[in-house]
Amino acid sequence: MDKAATAALHGHDHAPAHGHEHALGFWRKYVFSQDHKVIGIQYAVTGLFFLLFGFTLMIIMRWQLAYPGQPIPLIGSWLGERNAPGGIMLPEFYNQLGAMHGTIMVFLGVVPLAVGGFGNFVMPLQIGAPDMAFPKINMASYWVYFVGGVVMLVSFFLPGGAAQSGWTSYAPLADISPGQTSWLVGMVFLITSSLLGSINFIVTIIQLRAKGLTFMRLPFFVHAQFVTAFLLLLAFPPLEAAAIMQLMDRVAHTSFFLPSGLVVTGQPLAVSGGGTPLLWQHLFWFLAHPEVYVLILPAMGIVGEIVANNTRKPLWGYRVMVYSVIFLGFMSFIVWAHHMFMTGMGTTMSAFFQTTTMIISIPSVVILSALIISLYGGSIRFTTPMLFATAFMPMFGIGGLTGLPLGLAPSDIHLHDTYYVIGHFHYVVAPGTIFALFAGIYYWFPKATGRTMNELLGKVHFWGSFICINFVFMPMFIQGLQGMNRRLYDGGMQYAHAQPILHWNTVMSFAAWGLFLFQLPFVINFFLSIWRGRRVSDNPWEATTIEWTAAPSPPPHGNFPIVPEAYRGPYEYSVPGYPTDFLPQTQPDPPGHPAGTAAAIPAGRH
Amino acid sequence: MEIPYTVTERPDTGLYNAKLGVWLFLASEVMLFGALFSSYVLLRSGAEEWPHGWQHLSVPLAAFNTLVLISSSVTMVMSWASLKTKDFGKYRLYMGLTILAGLIFLAVKFFEYREHILMGEVPAHDTFFAIYFTLTGLHGLHVIGGMIVNGYFFGPGARMWSSEPERFTNRIEIAGVYWHFVDLVWIFLFPILYLL
């Protein structure tokens, strides 16, 4: 389509769309909006805030690990006498920070940003839909999440403090320790929000795809979101059931998770008994293992988009990647008990779950290999999003491979509950998923704002984060192999076996504080670019997918000036014979040629 | 651009949006109640002693409630069928009966609960009553939720019949699918809690 025609169409169709937007007041347009783009941005900004907040909790904890028992400088006096008298952190407060760091990062930071943010903003644009299928439910999903977040934040200031039994909330400890009730109430809100969101995602992808956009023409990101939505839909309800039962235990004094004859600080607990703590672990991990894939699949989707765009060639093995991601989704429901090898559940069960765990590593490796092979022979553009996306591959690789010894029962006996586990899953989620999320922010920022983020600040952000984050997490493997327990309040100071690896605590803490400082360029860049960033065209990355080729930046209410139609697969880069090195999905085939014969479009037509 | 397939079916999937949505919602509900039923099995199989439901609970009352709920599913279908034949008066009648059946169910449940609580058989009494109150309580909340939806379509929501009859008929179908599910959960609860 030539520029004049596009401009004419824009001019023609913008007027009613804008009129509709202006008809809405400030509150309906920016706060209680039903537009998937506004909701996506709300999710993303809230998620980023919680990521920063959860990271700050860890920054405070790292002081205690590096310099146990010494007053926290600068902010120590702000933490309150109840938590840190004289600036010295109490063990109970350390436990609160630990539990809430995990909860906030997973349920309030990464998932809302990856699914609520990117899924909401990008997915409908990529499938050529005017909005999500149920805009009101979409809005409700965000606000229920928001309330859940507020409950979690407020819990720090309640009489019992925040939850302090780890993000896993294992019974019986979580049944009897203070602060847990608000955690459970917050989780019920977050679970409800996820359910509403996931129904919306699945219906949107199935029902609202543009004409011609068959399943095998969907961008890989959409497939990743599709499977993620199914995981959220089916894995979260069991945790909701578990949360209800734990609430009953705490509020109505039932004993779902409390065994008979439980003795707490020398006193027999006055409960009816008859419950089992293992039930909690089964229900919890039935959610929490699929949750791992909820964290990683959207990240893989983002990386797939950015790799194809910046290597200027199709994704290698697109079909296999799609089948792998679906297979991953199925398998993730039958691996959960590999978190429970140490519970004495019997060797037959262990054998089953370690087998399924080894099987599930195959599709992950397939996807990662396909991404790496996609780099081969490309003329790579090392833009900031591409830097983050490239770093994702080895980082996620380290995270994934270090998981294999944990998935095998014999080696897990040694490594269970040590810093090795922390190192393993942080490599998956932090330099893995969160790097991919940064990549996604740099990549889709021009679509959301019409302006691009600063490349220099972006590169400072990337290299600083990349170096620091490895100094934070790599030493954890050393400490873990030495046998250092993951929940020690003093960083292992009292333990003889931990003495040879204690000096790493200081290194890791300084690296963590460095990592914190290197997020400043991102924060500055983010806000500066919203108002001062360089204005760019609708398709600054010269991409092929529908969100870039058919929608203005930022897209108006209703997204598309003309109803888009897809004529080919998502990654038609460097098609021989075509004048530019990207062939948009929305570019019609010339008359007289069979569908999909992109190369037949005569040169000079564009 | 308007959101497509809110009323009509998408040709290649044969579904309108809300119909797919409600089935997905029910899939998640199956997982919710499935987790609770599994917990029941685990707790019972691990218990040293576990009472038979009929030793503590009233089977006749529950059987009566089962009949009430099954009948309400029938009237729910009839209300939808009445709309299909464009008979709004009959719709009102059957929808009213459905809501009435829900009320009867809840009233019976209330008296059951009251009797147990007065006898000290509260959730903290033992694990049997803990799971009994959790399962039936959660089911009761689902009944109340369904009645709120049905009440809305009986009252203020029925105005849509004059403006968008096809969409309104779809809404009743969706509400019906949910109501049948709530009914189905009870059909599982009744033998498991009362008879076994």
CSV table of C-alpha atoms in Angstrom, one decimal, chain A residues 128-135 195 199 202-203 206-210 230 233-234 237-238 240-241 244-245 248 252-256 272-276 279 283 286 333 558 560 562-564, chain B residues 1-6 8-10 12-22 24-25 27-29 31-32 35-36 38-40 42-43 46-47 123-127 130-131 133-134 138:
chain,number,residue,atom,x,y,z
A,128,GLY,CA,-5.3,-8.0,14.3
A,129,ALA,CA,-8.0,-7.7,16.9
A,130,PRO,CA,-9.7,-4.4,17.8
A,131,ASP,CA,-9.5,-5.3,21.6
A,132,MET,CA,-9.7,-8.2,24.0
A,133,ALA,CA,-12.9,-10.3,23.7
A,134,PHE,CA,-14.2,-9.1,27.1
A,135,PRO,CA,-13.0,-5.5,27.8
A,195,LEU,CA,-8.3,-16.5,36.1
A,199,ILE,CA,-10.1,-16.7,30.0
A,202,ILE,CA,-7.7,-17.7,25.3
A,203,VAL,CA,-11.1,-16.5,23.9
A,206,ILE,CA,-9.3,-18.3,19.4
A,207,GLN,CA,-12.1,-16.0,18.4
A,208,LEU,CA,-10.6,-12.6,17.3
A,209,ARG,CA,-7.8,-13.6,15.0
A,210,ALA,CA,-7.8,-11.5,11.8
A,230,PHE,CA,-4.0,-22.3,29.8
A,233,LEU,CA,-6.4,-21.2,33.9
A,234,LEU,CA,-5.9,-24.8,35.1
A,237,PRO,CA,-7.5,-23.1,41.0
A,238,PRO,CA,-5.8,-25.8,43.0
A,240,GLU,CA,-7.0,-21.3,45.4
A,241,ALA,CA,-8.4,-24.4,47.0
A,244,ILE,CA,-9.1,-21.6,51.1
A,245,MET,CA,-8.1,-24.5,53.3
A,248,MET,CA,-9.9,-22.2,57.2
A,252,ALA,CA,-11.9,-21.4,61.6
A,253,HIS,CA,-9.3,-23.5,63.3
A,254,THR,CA,-9.6,-26.6,61.2
A,255,SER,CA,-6.7,-29.0,60.7
A,256,PHE,CA,-6.4,-29.6,57.0
A,272,SER,CA,-8.4,-31.5,66.2
A,273,GLY,CA,-5.5,-32.8,64.1
A,274,GLY,CA,-5.8,-35.4,61.4
A,275,GLY,CA,-4.5,-33.2,58.6
A,276,THR,CA,-1.3,-33.6,56.6
A,279,LEU,CA,-1.2,-32.0,51.1
A,283,LEU,CA,-1.5,-28.5,46.0
A,286,PHE,CA,0.7,-28.3,41.4
A,333,PHE,CA,1.3,-30.4,34.9
A,558,GLY,CA,-10.0,0.1,18.1
A,560,PHE,CA,-6.6,-0.5,13.2
A,562,ILE,CA,-8.7,-0.6,8.3
A,563,VAL,CA,-9.4,-4.2,9.3
A,564,PRO,CA,-6.2,-6.0,8.8
B,1,MET,CA,-13.8,-1.4,14.9
B,2,GLU,CA,-16.3,-3.3,17.0
B,3,ILE,CA,-15.4,-6.5,18.8
B,4,PRO,CA,-16.6,-9.3,16.5
B,5,TYR,CA,-18.5,-12.5,17.5
B,6,THR,CA,-20.1,-11.1,20.6
B,8,THR,CA,-23.0,-14.3,16.2
B,9,GLU,CA,-20.8,-17.4,15.9
B,10,ARG,CA,-17.4,-17.3,14.3
B,12,ASP,CA,-14.6,-21.6,11.8
B,13,THR,CA,-15.0,-22.2,15.5
B,14,GLY,CA,-18.8,-22.3,15.7
B,15,LEU,CA,-18.8,-20.4,18.9
B,16,TYR,CA,-19.6,-16.9,20.1
B,17,ASN,CA,-17.1,-15.4,22.5
B,18,ALA,CA,-19.0,-15.7,25.8
B,19,LYS,CA,-19.8,-19.4,25.2
B,20,LEU,CA,-16.2,-20.2,24.9
B,21,GLY,CA,-15.5,-18.0,27.9
B,22,VAL,CA,-17.9,-19.8,30.1
B,24,LEU,CA,-13.1,-22.1,30.0
B,25,PHE,CA,-14.3,-20.7,33.3
B,27,ALA,CA,-12.7,-25.8,33.3
B,28,SER,CA,-11.0,-23.7,36.0
B,29,GLU,CA,-13.9,-24.5,38.3
B,31,MET,CA,-9.8,-27.8,38.8
B,32,LEU,CA,-10.9,-25.9,41.9
B,35,ALA,CA,-8.4,-30.1,44.1
B,36,LEU,CA,-10.8,-30.1,47.0
B,38,SER,CA,-8.6,-34.8,45.8
B,39,SER,CA,-7.9,-33.3,49.2
B,40,TYR,CA,-10.9,-35.1,50.6
B,42,LEU,CA,-6.2,-37.8,50.6
B,43,LEU,CA,-7.4,-36.8,54.0
B,46,GLY,CA,-4.8,-41.0,55.6
B,47,ALA,CA,-7.2,-40.8,58.5
B,123,PRO,CA,-15.3,-27.0,61.2
B,124,ALA,CA,-12.8,-27.2,64.1
B,125,HIS,CA,-14.6,-30.3,65.4
B,126,ASP,CA,-12.8,-32.7,63.2
B,127,THR,CA,-11.4,-33.0,59.7
B,130,ALA,CA,-13.8,-29.3,58.2
B,131,ILE,CA,-14.1,-30.6,54.6
B,133,PHE,CA,-18.2,-27.1,55.6
B,134,THR,CA,-15.5,-26.1,53.1
B,138,LEU,CA,-17.9,-23.1,48.6
